[in-house]
Backbone as JSON Lines, residues from 0, in Angstrom:
{"i":0,"aa":"M","n":[66.43,50.05,57.89],"ca":[67.63,49.22,58.12],"c":[67.41,47.83,57.53]}
{"i":1,"aa":"T","n":[68.38,47.34,56.79],"ca":[68.26,46.03,56.16],"c":[68.61,44.92,57.15]}
{"i":2,"aa":"T","n":[68.28,43.68,56.76],"ca":[68.64,42.54,57.6],"c":[70.15,42.43,57.75]}
{"i":3,"aa":"A","n":[70.88,42.76,56.66],"ca":[72.34,42.71,56.72],"c":[72.88,43.74,57.71]}
{"i":4,"aa":"D","n":[72.29,44.94,57.7],"ca":[72.71,45.98,58.65],"c":[72.44,45.54,60.08]}
{"i":5,"aa":"E","n":[71.27,44.94,60.3],"ca":[70.93,44.47,61.64],"c":[71.92,43.4,62.1]}
{"i":6,"aa":"G","n":[72.27,42.5,61.17],"ca":[73.23,41.45,61.51],"c":[74.59,42.02,61.84]}
{"i":7,"aa":"A","n":[75.03,43.01,61.07],"ca":[76.32,43.64,61.33],"c":[76.31,44.35,62.68]}
{"i":8,"aa":"G","n":[75.18,45.01,62.98],"ca":[75.07,45.7,64.27],"c":[75.12,44.73,65.44]}
{"i":9,"aa":"L","n":[74.46,43.58,65.27],"ca":[74.46,42.56,66.32],"c":[75.87,42.01,66.52]}
{"i":10,"aa":"R","n":[76.58,41.76,65.43],"ca":[77.95,41.26,65.54],"c":[78.85,42.25,66.27]}
{"i":11,"aa":"E","n":[78.68,43.53,65.96],"ca":[79.5,44.55,66.62],"c":[79.19,44.63,68.11]}
{"i":12,"aa":"R","n":[77.91,44.51,68.47],"ca":[77.54,44.52,69.89],"c":[78.14,43.33,70.62]}
{"i":13,"aa":"K","n":[78.09,42.15,69.97],"ca":[78.68,40.96,70.58],"c":[80.19,41.11,70.75]}
{"i":14,"aa":"K","n":[80.83,41.72,69.76],"ca":[82.27,41.94,69.85],"c":[82.6,42.88,71.01]}
{"i":15,"aa":"R","n":[81.82,43.95,71.13],"ca":[82.06,44.9,72.23],"c":[81.87,44.23,73.57]}
{"i":16,"aa":"M","n":[80.84,43.39,73.68],"ca":[80.59,42.7,74.94],"c":[81.71,41.74,75.28]}
{"i":17,"aa":"T","n":[82.21,41.02,74.26],"ca":[83.32,40.08,74.5],"c":[84.57,40.83,74.89]}
{"i":18,"aa":"R","n":[84.86,41.91,74.17],"ca":[86.05,42.71,74.47],"c":[85.98,43.25,75.9]}
{"i":19,"aa":"Q","n":[84.8,43.76,76.28],"ca":[84.66,44.3,77.63],"c":[84.76,43.22,78.69]}
{"i":20,"aa":"A","n":[84.23,42.03,78.41],"ca":[84.32,40.93,79.37],"c":[85.78,40.55,79.6]}
{"i":21,"aa":"L","n":[86.57,40.52,78.54],"ca":[87.98,40.2,78.67],"c":[88.73,41.29,79.44]}
{"i":22,"aa":"R","n":[88.41,42.54,79.14],"ca":[89.05,43.64,79.87],"c":[88.71,43.56,81.37]}
{"i":23,"aa":"A","n":[87.44,43.34,81.67],"ca":[87.02,43.29,83.06],"c":[87.68,42.12,83.79]}
{"i":24,"aa":"A","n":[87.77,40.97,83.13],"ca":[88.41,39.81,83.75],"c":[89.88,40.08,84.01]}
{"i":25,"aa":"A","n":[90.56,40.7,83.04],"ca":[91.97,41.01,83.23],"c":[92.17,41.99,84.38]}
{"i":26,"aa":"V","n":[91.34,42.99,84.45],"ca":[91.46,43.98,85.54],"c":[91.28,43.32,86.89]}
{"i":27,"aa":"R","n":[90.28,42.45,87.02],"ca":[90.04,41.78,88.29],"c":[91.26,40.95,88.71]}
{"i":28,"aa":"L","n":[91.77,40.17,87.77],"ca":[92.89,39.3,88.09],"c":[94.18,40.09,88.31]}
{"i":29,"aa":"F","n":[94.43,41.09,87.49],"ca":[95.62,41.93,87.67],"c":[95.6,42.61,89.03]}
{"i":30,"aa":"T","n":[94.42,43.08,89.44],"ca":[94.3,43.79,90.72],"c":[94.52,42.84,91.88]}
{"i":31,"aa":"E","n":[94.01,41.61,91.76],"ca":[94.13,40.64,92.85],"c":[95.55,40.1,93.0]}
{"i":32,"aa":"R","n":[96.22,39.81,91.85],"ca":[97.47,39.07,91.93],"c":[98.67,39.77,91.31]}
{"i":33,"aa":"G","n":[98.41,40.85,90.59],"ca":[99.5,41.52,89.89],"c":[99.61,40.99,88.47]}
{"i":34,"aa":"P","n":[99.86,41.86,87.5],"ca":[99.89,41.44,86.1],"c":[100.87,40.3,85.81]}
{"i":35,"aa":"A","n":[102.01,40.3,86.45],"ca":[103.03,39.29,86.15],"c":[102.58,37.88,86.53]}
{"i":36,"aa":"C","n":[101.63,37.79,87.44],"ca":[101.2,36.48,87.94],"c":[99.92,35.98,87.28]}
{"i":37,"aa":"V","n":[99.48,36.65,86.22],"ca":[98.25,36.28,85.55],"c":[98.56,35.85,84.11]}
{"i":38,"aa":"T","n":[97.95,34.79,83.66],"ca":[98.16,34.31,82.3],"c":[96.95,34.61,81.42]}
{"i":39,"aa":"V","n":[97.16,34.56,80.13],"ca":[96.06,34.74,79.19],"c":[95.0,33.67,79.41]}
{"i":40,"aa":"E","n":[95.43,32.44,79.68],"ca":[94.48,31.34,79.91],"c":[93.59,31.63,81.11]}
{"i":41,"aa":"E","n":[94.14,32.21,82.15],"ca":[93.35,32.52,83.34],"c":[92.36,33.64,83.05]}
{"i":42,"aa":"I","n":[92.75,34.62,82.25],"ca":[91.83,35.69,81.86],"c":[90.68,35.1,81.06]}
{"i":43,"aa":"C","n":[91.0,34.19,80.16],"ca":[89.97,33.57,79.33],"c":[88.99,32.76,80.18]}
{"i":44,"aa":"A","n":[89.53,32.01,81.14],"ca":[88.66,31.21,82.02],"c":[87.74,32.12,82.82]}
{"i":45,"aa":"E","n":[88.25,33.24,83.28],"ca":[87.45,34.19,84.05],"c":[86.33,34.79,83.2]}
{"i":46,"aa":"A","n":[86.66,35.07,81.92],"ca":[85.68,35.7,81.03],"c":[84.78,34.69,80.33]}
{"i":47,"aa":"G","n":[85.13,33.4,80.4],"ca":[84.32,32.38,79.76],"c":[84.49,32.29,78.26]}
{"i":48,"aa":"V","n":[85.72,32.57,77.77],"ca":[85.99,32.46,76.33],"c":[87.27,31.64,76.14]}
{"i":49,"aa":"S","n":[87.56,31.28,74.9],"ca":[88.75,30.49,74.61],"c":[89.95,31.4,74.34]}
{"i":50,"aa":"P","n":[91.15,30.89,74.53],"ca":[92.35,31.67,74.16],"c":[92.33,32.1,72.7]}
{"i":51,"aa":"R","n":[91.79,31.26,71.83],"ca":[91.69,31.64,70.42],"c":[90.86,32.91,70.26]}
{"i":52,"aa":"T","n":[89.76,32.98,71.01],"ca":[88.93,34.18,70.96],"c":[89.69,35.39,71.51]}
{"i":53,"aa":"F","n":[90.42,35.18,72.59],"ca":[91.22,36.27,73.18],"c":[92.11,36.9,72.12]}
{"i":54,"aa":"F","n":[92.81,36.07,71.36],"ca":[93.77,36.6,70.39],"c":[93.12,37.15,69.13]}
{"i":55,"aa":"N","n":[91.8,37.04,69.03],"ca":[91.08,37.77,67.99],"c":[90.97,39.25,68.36]}
{"i":56,"aa":"Y","n":[91.12,39.55,69.64],"ca":[90.94,40.91,70.13],"c":[92.25,41.57,70.56]}
{"i":57,"aa":"F","n":[93.1,40.8,71.2],"ca":[94.32,41.36,71.79],"c":[95.53,40.51,71.4]}
{"i":58,"aa":"D","n":[96.69,41.17,71.32],"ca":[97.93,40.45,71.04],"c":[98.65,40.0,72.31]}
{"i":59,"aa":"S","n":[98.27,40.55,73.44],"ca":[98.9,40.2,74.72],"c":[97.96,40.56,75.85]}
{"i":60,"aa":"K","n":[98.26,40.04,77.04],"ca":[97.42,40.35,78.2],"c":[97.49,41.82,78.56]}
{"i":61,"aa":"E","n":[98.65,42.46,78.33],"ca":[98.8,43.87,78.68],"c":[97.88,44.77,77.85]}
{"i":62,"aa":"E","n":[97.59,44.34,76.63],"ca":[96.77,45.17,75.75],"c":[95.33,45.31,76.22]}
{"i":63,"aa":"T","n":[94.9,44.45,77.13],"ca":[93.53,44.56,77.63],"c":[93.29,45.89,78.34]}
{"i":64,"aa":"L","n":[94.35,46.57,78.74],"ca":[94.21,47.84,79.45],"c":[94.36,49.05,78.52]}
{"i":65,"aa":"L","n":[94.61,48.81,77.24],"ca":[94.87,49.9,76.32],"c":[93.67,50.14,75.4]}
{"i":66,"aa":"P","n":[93.39,51.41,75.06],"ca":[92.18,51.72,74.29],"c":[92.25,51.4,72.81]}
{"i":67,"aa":"F","n":[93.46,51.29,72.23],"ca":[93.58,51.04,70.79],"c":[94.3,49.72,70.56]}
{"i":68,"aa":"T","n":[93.6,48.78,69.94],"ca":[94.16,47.46,69.68],"c":[93.92,47.1,68.22]}
{"i":69,"aa":"R","n":[94.56,46.03,67.78],"ca":[94.37,45.55,66.42],"c":[92.89,45.37,66.09]}
{"i":70,"aa":"D","n":[92.13,44.92,67.05],"ca":[90.7,44.66,66.85],"c":[89.91,45.93,66.58]}
{"i":71,"aa":"T","n":[90.38,47.06,67.07],"ca":[89.61,48.31,66.93],"c":[90.08,49.16,65.75]}
{"i":72,"aa":"R","n":[91.05,48.68,64.98],"ca":[91.61,49.5,63.89],"c":[90.54,49.94,62.89]}
{"i":73,"aa":"E","n":[89.74,49.02,62.39],"ca":[88.73,49.38,61.39],"c":[87.65,50.28,62.0]}
{"i":74,"aa":"E","n":[87.31,50.05,63.25],"ca":[86.32,50.89,63.92],"c":[86.79,52.34,63.97]}
{"i":75,"aa":"V","n":[88.04,52.55,64.39],"ca":[88.58,53.91,64.48],"c":[88.65,54.54,63.09]}
{"i":76,"aa":"A","n":[89.14,53.79,62.11],"ca":[89.22,54.32,60.75],"c":[87.84,54.71,60.23]}
{"i":77,"aa":"G","n":[86.83,53.88,60.5],"ca":[85.48,54.17,60.06],"c":[84.92,55.43,60.7]}
{"i":78,"aa":"R","n":[85.25,55.65,61.95],"ca":[84.75,56.85,62.63],"c":[85.41,58.11,62.09]}
{"i":79,"aa":"V","n":[86.68,58.0,61.68],"ca":[87.33,59.15,61.02],"c":[86.62,59.45,59.7]}
{"i":80,"aa":"R","n":[86.34,58.42,58.91],"ca":[85.67,58.61,57.63],"c":[84.28,59.23,57.81]}
{"i":81,"aa":"A","n":[83.63,58.91,58.93],"ca":[82.24,59.32,59.13],"c":[82.09,60.7,59.77]}
{"i":82,"aa":"R","n":[83.18,61.35,60.13],"ca":[83.08,62.68,60.73],"c":[82.46,63.66,59.72]}
{"i":83,"aa":"P","n":[81.82,64.75,60.2],"ca":[81.19,65.72,59.29],"c":[82.17,66.21,58.22]}
{"i":84,"aa":"P","n":[81.72,66.3,56.97],"ca":[82.62,66.63,55.86],"c":[83.27,68.01,55.96]}
{"i":85,"aa":"E","n":[82.66,68.92,56.71],"ca":[83.23,70.27,56.81],"c":[84.42,70.33,57.76]}
{"i":86,"aa":"E","n":[84.67,69.29,58.54],"ca":[85.79,69.3,59.46],"c":[87.11,69.13,58.73]}
{"i":87,"aa":"E","n":[88.13,69.88,59.18],"ca":[89.47,69.69,58.66],"c":[90.02,68.35,59.15]}
{"i":88,"aa":"P","n":[90.99,67.78,58.45],"ca":[91.51,66.46,58.85],"c":[91.96,66.38,60.3]}
{"i":89,"aa":"Q","n":[92.73,67.37,60.78],"ca":[93.2,67.32,62.16],"c":[92.04,67.42,63.14]}
{"i":90,"aa":"E","n":[91.05,68.21,62.79],"ca":[89.86,68.37,63.64],"c":[89.1,67.05,63.75]}
{"i":91,"aa":"A","n":[88.95,66.37,62.61],"ca":[88.23,65.09,62.61],"c":[88.98,64.05,63.43]}
{"i":92,"aa":"V","n":[90.29,63.99,63.26],"ca":[91.1,63.02,64.0],"c":[91.02,63.31,65.49]}
{"i":93,"aa":"R","n":[91.16,64.56,65.86],"ca":[91.1,64.91,67.28],"c":[89.78,64.46,67.88]}
{"i":94,"aa":"A","n":[88.67,64.71,67.19],"ca":[87.36,64.34,67.72],"c":[87.27,62.84,67.96]}
{"i":95,"aa":"V","n":[87.76,62.05,67.01],"ca":[87.68,60.59,67.12],"c":[88.55,60.09,68.28]}
{"i":96,"aa":"V","n":[89.77,60.6,68.38],"ca":[90.67,60.16,69.44],"c":[90.12,60.56,70.81]}
{"i":97,"aa":"E","n":[89.64,61.78,70.93],"ca":[89.1,62.23,72.22],"c":[87.86,61.44,72.6]}
{"i":98,"aa":"E","n":[87.02,61.09,71.63],"ca":[85.84,60.27,71.92],"c":[86.26,58.89,72.44]}
{"i":99,"aa":"S","n":[87.28,58.32,71.82],"ca":[87.75,57.0,72.24],"c":[88.27,57.03,73.67]}
{"i":100,"aa":"I","n":[89.07,58.04,73.98],"ca":[89.61,58.16,75.34],"c":[88.49,58.44,76.33]}
{"i":101,"aa":"A","n":[87.53,59.28,75.94],"ca":[86.42,59.6,76.84],"c":[85.62,58.35,77.17]}
{"i":102,"aa":"R","n":[85.4,57.47,76.17],"ca":[84.68,56.22,76.43],"c":[85.47,55.33,77.37]}
{"i":103,"aa":"T","n":[86.79,55.31,77.18],"ca":[87.63,54.5,78.06],"c":[87.54,54.99,79.5]}
{"i":104,"aa":"V","n":[87.66,56.29,79.67],"ca":[87.63,56.89,81.01],"c":[86.27,56.69,81.67]}
{"i":105,"aa":"A","n":[85.22,56.68,80.87],"ca":[83.86,56.51,81.41],"c":[83.51,55.05,81.69]}
{"i":106,"aa":"G","n":[84.36,54.12,81.29],"ca":[84.07,52.71,81.47],"c":[84.02,52.28,82.92]}
{"i":107,"aa":"E","n":[83.33,51.18,83.16],"ca":[83.11,50.7,84.53],"c":[84.42,50.33,85.23]}
{"i":108,"aa":"T","n":[85.41,49.92,84.45],"ca":[86.66,49.44,85.07],"c":[87.78,50.47,85.01]}
{"i":109,"aa":"W","n":[87.49,51.7,84.57],"ca":[88.57,52.66,84.37],"c":[89.34,52.98,85.64]}
{"i":110,"aa":"S","n":[88.65,53.14,86.77],"ca":[89.35,53.49,88.0],"c":[90.38,52.43,88.36]}
{"i":111,"aa":"Q","n":[90.02,51.14,88.16],"ca":[90.97,50.07,88.43],"c":[92.07,50.02,87.37]}
{"i":112,"aa":"E","n":[91.7,50.23,86.1],"ca":[92.7,50.26,85.04],"c":[93.7,51.38,85.29]}
{"i":113,"aa":"S","n":[93.17,52.53,85.69],"ca":[94.03,53.69,85.98],"c":[95.04,53.36,87.07]}
{"i":114,"aa":"A","n":[94.57,52.74,88.12],"ca":[95.46,52.39,89.23],"c":[96.52,51.39,88.78]}
{"i":115,"aa":"L","n":[96.12,50.43,87.95],"ca":[97.08,49.43,87.47],"c":[98.14,50.06,86.57]}
{"i":116,"aa":"L","n":[97.72,50.94,85.67],"ca":[98.68,51.59,84.77],"c":[99.65,52.48,85.53]}
{"i":117,"aa":"R","n":[99.16,53.12,86.58],"ca":[100.03,54.01,87.37],"c":[101.02,53.21,88.21]}
{"i":118,"aa":"S","n":[100.58,52.08,88.73],"ca":[101.44,51.3,89.62],"c":[102.3,50.27,88.89]}
{"i":119,"aa":"N","n":[102.01,50.05,87.62],"ca":[102.78,49.08,86.83],"c":[103.19,49.72,85.5]}
{"i":120,"aa":"P","n":[104.17,50.61,85.52],"ca":[104.58,51.31,84.29],"c":[104.95,50.37,83.15]}
{"i":121,"aa":"Q","n":[105.39,49.16,83.49],"ca":[105.79,48.22,82.44],"c":[104.62,47.83,81.53]}
{"i":122,"aa":"L","n":[103.38,48.0,82.03],"ca":[102.23,47.69,81.2],"c":[102.17,48.59,79.98]}
{"i":123,"aa":"L","n":[102.66,49.81,80.11],"ca":[102.61,50.75,79.01],"c":[103.67,50.49,77.96]}
{"i":124,"aa":"Q","n":[104.55,49.54,78.21],"ca":[105.52,49.17,77.18],"c":[104.8,48.65,75.93]}
{"i":125,"aa":"R","n":[103.64,48.05,76.16],"ca":[102.84,47.59,75.04],"c":[102.18,48.76,74.33]}
{"i":126,"aa":"G","n":[102.31,49.95,74.9],"ca":[101.72,51.13,74.28],"c":[102.29,51.41,72.91]}
{"i":127,"aa":"M","n":[103.51,50.94,72.64],"ca":[104.1,51.14,71.32],"c":[103.28,50.4,70.26]}
{"i":128,"aa":"V","n":[102.78,49.23,70.62],"ca":[101.93,48.47,69.7],"c":[100.61,49.2,69.49]}
{"i":129,"aa":"A","n":[100.04,49.71,70.58],"ca":[98.78,50.44,70.48],"c":[98.97,51.71,69.65]}
{"i":130,"aa":"A","n":[100.11,52.38,69.81],"ca":[100.38,53.59,69.04],"c":[100.46,53.29,67.55]}
{"i":131,"aa":"R","n":[101.1,52.18,67.21],"ca":[101.18,51.82,65.79],"c":[99.8,51.5,65.25]}
{"i":132,"aa":"T","n":[99.0,50.8,66.02],"ca":[97.64,50.48,65.58],"c":[96.83,51.75,65.36]}
{"i":133,"aa":"L","n":[96.93,52.7,66.29],"ca":[96.21,53.96,66.15],"c":[96.7,54.72,64.92]}
{"i":134,"aa":"N","n":[98.0,54.74,64.72],"ca":[98.57,55.44,63.57],"c":[98.0,54.87,62.26]}
{"i":135,"aa":"L","n":[98.0,53.55,62.15],"ca":[97.5,52.92,60.93],"c":[96.0,53.17,60.74]}
{"i":136,"aa":"A","n":[95.25,53.14,61.85],"ca":[93.81,53.39,61.76],"c":[93.53,54.82,61.29]}
{"i":137,"aa":"L","n":[94.25,55.78,61.83],"ca":[94.05,57.18,61.44],"c":[94.45,57.39,59.98]}
{"i":138,"aa":"R","n":[95.53,56.74,59.57],"ca":[95.95,56.86,58.17],"c":[94.92,56.25,57.23]}
{"i":139,"aa":"D","n":[94.38,55.1,57.61],"ca":[93.35,54.46,56.79],"c":[92.15,55.4,56.63]}
{"i":140,"aa":"G","n":[91.67,55.92,57.76],"ca":[90.49,56.77,57.72],"c":[90.73,58.08,56.98]}
{"i":141,"aa":"L","n":[91.84,58.73,57.26],"ca":[92.15,60.0,56.6],"c":[92.45,59.81,55.12]}
{"i":142,"aa":"G","n":[93.12,58.72,54.8],"ca":[93.44,58.47,53.41],"c":[92.2,58.4,52.55]}
{"i":143,"aa":"E","n":[91.19,57.71,53.06],"ca":[89.94,57.61,52.31],"c":[89.15,58.91,52.39]}
{"i":144,"aa":"R","n":[89.13,59.53,53.56],"ca":[88.36,60.76,53.76],"c":[88.84,61.88,52.84]}
{"i":145,"aa":"T","n":[90.16,62.0,52.69],"ca":[90.73,63.07,51.89],"c":[90.94,62.68,50.42]}
{"i":146,"aa":"G","n":[90.85,61.38,50.13],"ca":[91.11,60.92,48.78],"c":[92.59,60.85,48.43]}
{"i":147,"aa":"R","n":[93.45,61.07,49.42],"ca":[94.89,61.08,49.18],"c":[95.53,59.71,49.32]}
{"i":148,"aa":"G","n":[94.88,58.83,50.03],"ca":[95.45,57.51,50.29],"c":[96.27,57.49,51.57]}
{"i":149,"aa":"A","n":[96.39,56.31,52.16],"ca":[97.03,56.17,53.47],"c":[98.53,56.45,53.44]}
{"i":150,"aa":"E","n":[99.16,56.36,52.26],"ca":[100.61,56.57,52.17],"c":[100.98,58.01,51.84]}
{"i":151,"aa":"D","n":[99.99,58.86,51.65],"ca":[100.26,60.27,51.32],"c":[101.02,60.94,52.47]}
{"i":152,"aa":"P","n":[102.06,61.74,52.19],"ca":[102.85,62.38,53.25],"c":[102.02,63.24,54.2]}
{"i":153,"aa":"Y","n":[101.05,63.98,53.66],"ca":[100.22,64.82,54.53],"c":[99.39,63.95,55.47]}
{"i":154,"aa":"V","n":[98.79,62.91,54.94],"ca":[97.99,62.0,55.76],"c":[98.85,61.37,56.85]}
{"i":155,"aa":"R","n":[100.03,60.91,56.48],"ca":[100.92,60.3,57.45],"c":[101.33,61.29,58.54]}
{"i":156,"aa":"L","n":[101.54,62.55,58.16],"ca":[101.95,63.57,59.12],"c":[100.84,63.86,60.13]}
{"i":157,"aa":"V","n":[99.61,64.03,59.65],"ca":[98.49,64.3,60.56],"c":[98.32,63.14,61.54]}
{"i":158,"aa":"A","n":[98.4,61.92,61.03],"ca":[98.25,60.75,61.9],"c":[99.37,60.68,62.92]}
{"i":159,"aa":"A","n":[100.61,60.89,62.47],"ca":[101.75,60.79,63.38],"c":[101.72,61.86,64.46]}
{"i":160,"aa":"V","n":[101.36,63.08,64.1],"ca":[101.29,64.16,65.08],"c":[100.21,63.86,66.12]}
{"i":161,"aa":"S","n":[99.1,63.32,65.68],"ca":[98.0,63.0,66.6],"c":[98.39,61.88,67.56]}
{"i":162,"aa":"V","n":[99.08,60.87,67.05],"ca":[99.55,59.77,67.91],"c":[100.56,60.29,68.92]}
{"i":163,"aa":"T","n":[101.4,61.23,68.49],"ca":[102.36,61.83,69.43],"c":[101.63,62.57,70.55]}
{"i":164,"aa":"A","n":[100.55,63.26,70.22],"ca":[99.76,63.95,71.24],"c":[99.24,62.97,72.28]}
{"i":165,"aa":"V","n":[98.78,61.8,71.82],"ca":[98.29,60.78,72.75],"c":[99.43,60.27,73.62]}
{"i":166,"aa":"H","n":[100.58,60.01,73.0],"ca":[101.74,59.49,73.73],"c":[102.17,60.48,74.82]}
{"i":167,"aa":"V","n":[102.27,61.75,74.47],"ca":[102.68,62.77,75.45],"c":[101.64,62.88,76.57]}
{"i":168,"aa":"A","n":[100.36,62.86,76.2],"ca":[99.3,62.98,77.2],"c":[99.35,61.83,78.21]}
{"i":169,"aa":"V","n":[99.56,60.62,77.71],"ca":[99.63,59.46,78.6],"c":[100.8,59.59,79.57]}
{"i":170,"aa":"N","n":[101.96,60.01,79.06],"ca":[103.14,60.16,79.92],"c":[102.95,61.26,80.95]}
{"i":171,"aa":"V","n":[102.35,62.38,80.55],"ca":[102.08,63.47,81.49],"c":[101.09,63.0,82.55]}
{"i":172,"aa":"W","n":[100.04,62.32,82.1],"ca":[99.02,61.83,83.04],"c":[99.62,60.86,84.04]}
{"i":173,"aa":"Q","n":[100.43,59.92,83.53],"ca":[100.98,58.91,84.43],"c":[101.98,59.52,85.41]}
{"i":174,"aa":"G","n":[102.71,60.55,84.99],"ca":[103.74,61.13,85.84],"c":[103.26,62.26,86.74]}
{"i":175,"aa":"A","n":[101.98,62.62,86.64],"ca":[101.46,63.72,87.45],"c":[101.49,63.36,88.93]}
{"i":176,"aa":"V","n":[101.91,64.31,89.75],"ca":[101.95,64.08,91.19],"c":[100.54,63.92,91.75]}
{"i":177,"aa":"E","n":[99.62,64.74,91.27],"ca":[98.23,64.66,91.7],"c":[97.38,64.05,90.59]}
{"i":178,"aa":"E","n":[96.3,63.4,90.98],"ca":[95.4,62.77,90.02],"c":[94.88,63.8,89.03]}
{"i":179,"aa":"R","n":[94.94,63.48,87.74],"ca":[94.45,64.37,86.71],"c":[93.47,63.63,85.8]}
{"i":180,"aa":"D","n":[92.6,64.39,85.18],"ca":[91.63,63.85,84.24],"c":[92.35,63.57,82.92]}
{"i":181,"aa":"M","n":[92.39,62.3,82.5],"ca":[93.09,61.93,81.28],"c":[92.54,62.67,80.08]}
{"i":182,"aa":"S","n":[91.23,62.85,80.0],"ca":[90.64,63.55,78.87],"c":[91.11,65.0,78.79]}
{"i":183,"aa":"Q","n":[91.27,65.64,79.95],"ca":[91.73,67.01,79.98],"c":[93.19,67.11,79.56]}
{"i":184,"aa":"V","n":[94.0,66.17,80.01],"ca":[95.42,66.17,79.63],"c":[95.55,65.99,78.12]}
{"i":185,"aa":"L","n":[94.74,65.11,77.54],"ca":[94.77,64.89,76.1],"c":[94.33,66.15,75.35]}
{"i":186,"aa":"A","n":[93.29,66.8,75.85],"ca":[92.83,68.03,75.21],"c":[93.93,69.09,75.21]}
{"i":187,"aa":"E","n":[94.68,69.18,76.28],"ca":[95.77,70.15,76.36],"c":[96.85,69.84,75.32]}
{"i":188,"aa":"A","n":[97.12,68.55,75.11],"ca":[98.11,68.17,74.1],"c":[97.66,68.56,72.7]}
{"i":189,"aa":"F","n":[96.4,68.3,72.39],"ca":[95.89,68.69,71.07],"c":[95.82,70.22,70.94]}
{"i":190,"aa":"D","n":[95.48,70.9,72.02],"ca":[95.47,72.37,71.98],"c":[96.85,72.9,71.61]}
{"i":191,"aa":"G","n":[97.88,72.27,72.15],"ca":[99.24,72.69,71.85],"c":[99.57,72.54,70.37]}
{"i":192,"aa":"I","n":[99.11,71.46,69.77],"ca":[99.32,71.26,68.34],"c":[98.6,72.35,67.55]}
{"i":193,"aa":"E","n":[97.35,72.64,67.93],"ca":[96.56,73.61,67.2],"c":[97.09,75.03,67.36]}
{"i":194,"aa":"R","n":[97.83,75.29,68.43],"ca":[98.48,76.6,68.58],"c":[99.78,76.67,67.77]}
{"i":195,"aa":"G","n":[100.12,75.6,67.09],"ca":[101.37,75.6,66.35],"c":[102.56,75.44,67.26]}
{"i":196,"aa":"L","n":[102.36,74.76,68.4],"ca":[103.39,74.51,69.41],"c":[103.87,75.78,70.09]}
{"i":197,"aa":"T","n":[103.08,76.86,69.98],"ca":[103.37,78.07,70.75],"c":[103.04,77.8,72.21]}
{"i":198,"aa":"P","n":[103.94,78.15,73.16],"ca":[103.67,77.88,74.58],"c":[102.38,78.56,75.03]}
{"i":199,"aa":"P","n":[101.63,77.92,75.92],"ca":[100.42,78.56,76.46],"c":[100.77,79.8,77.25]}
{"i":200,"aa":"Q","n":[99.84,80.75,77.28],"ca":[100.05,81.98,78.05],"c":[100.0,81.69,79.53]}
{"i":201,"aa":"E","n":[100.9,82.31,80.29],"ca":[100.89,82.15,81.74],"c":[99.63,82.76,82.32]}
{"i":202,"aa":"A","n":[99.06,82.07,83.32],"ca":[97.83,82.57,83.95],"c":[98.14,83.81,84.77]}
């Protein structure tokens, strides 16, 4: 590993730590006072960073609870490019998206984030921004991976279908009467795509 690689790795670790500190601060304050009563400045003070730093990672306070943000676009695209070459495009995208959600669910603050998202549906209104970010990231990664470019119709279709799977999974998860595993709900959505939208067999 070169010195440049080590430096890049250190920068990425620092970014992850800052991002997580902001997420944790937002969760604490949202849980205590409700999202509407918390400002970006208060989240920054809690996390020990400046508002300028906050907006390097997130476009709004609501985005701190969402897994895909402007800051993570290149990371997601890079992970799509780095998937094993024998994987089909949809397979590679599914693996990357499921890994991202699995990391979110495994995070220290997920139980609190989950409760906040369920009790404050308005927070997911920012999900449209996250969906666009994910779409662009998948297109970037697939465009380079396949050599077709991000504007290719096939690349755009694979990305759009995958983002739709995430959108449907989130809505199903949030509307479930009983607590469900978000990763499992997402897997079911992708399974439906891979079946060609054929309904699952009744048990």
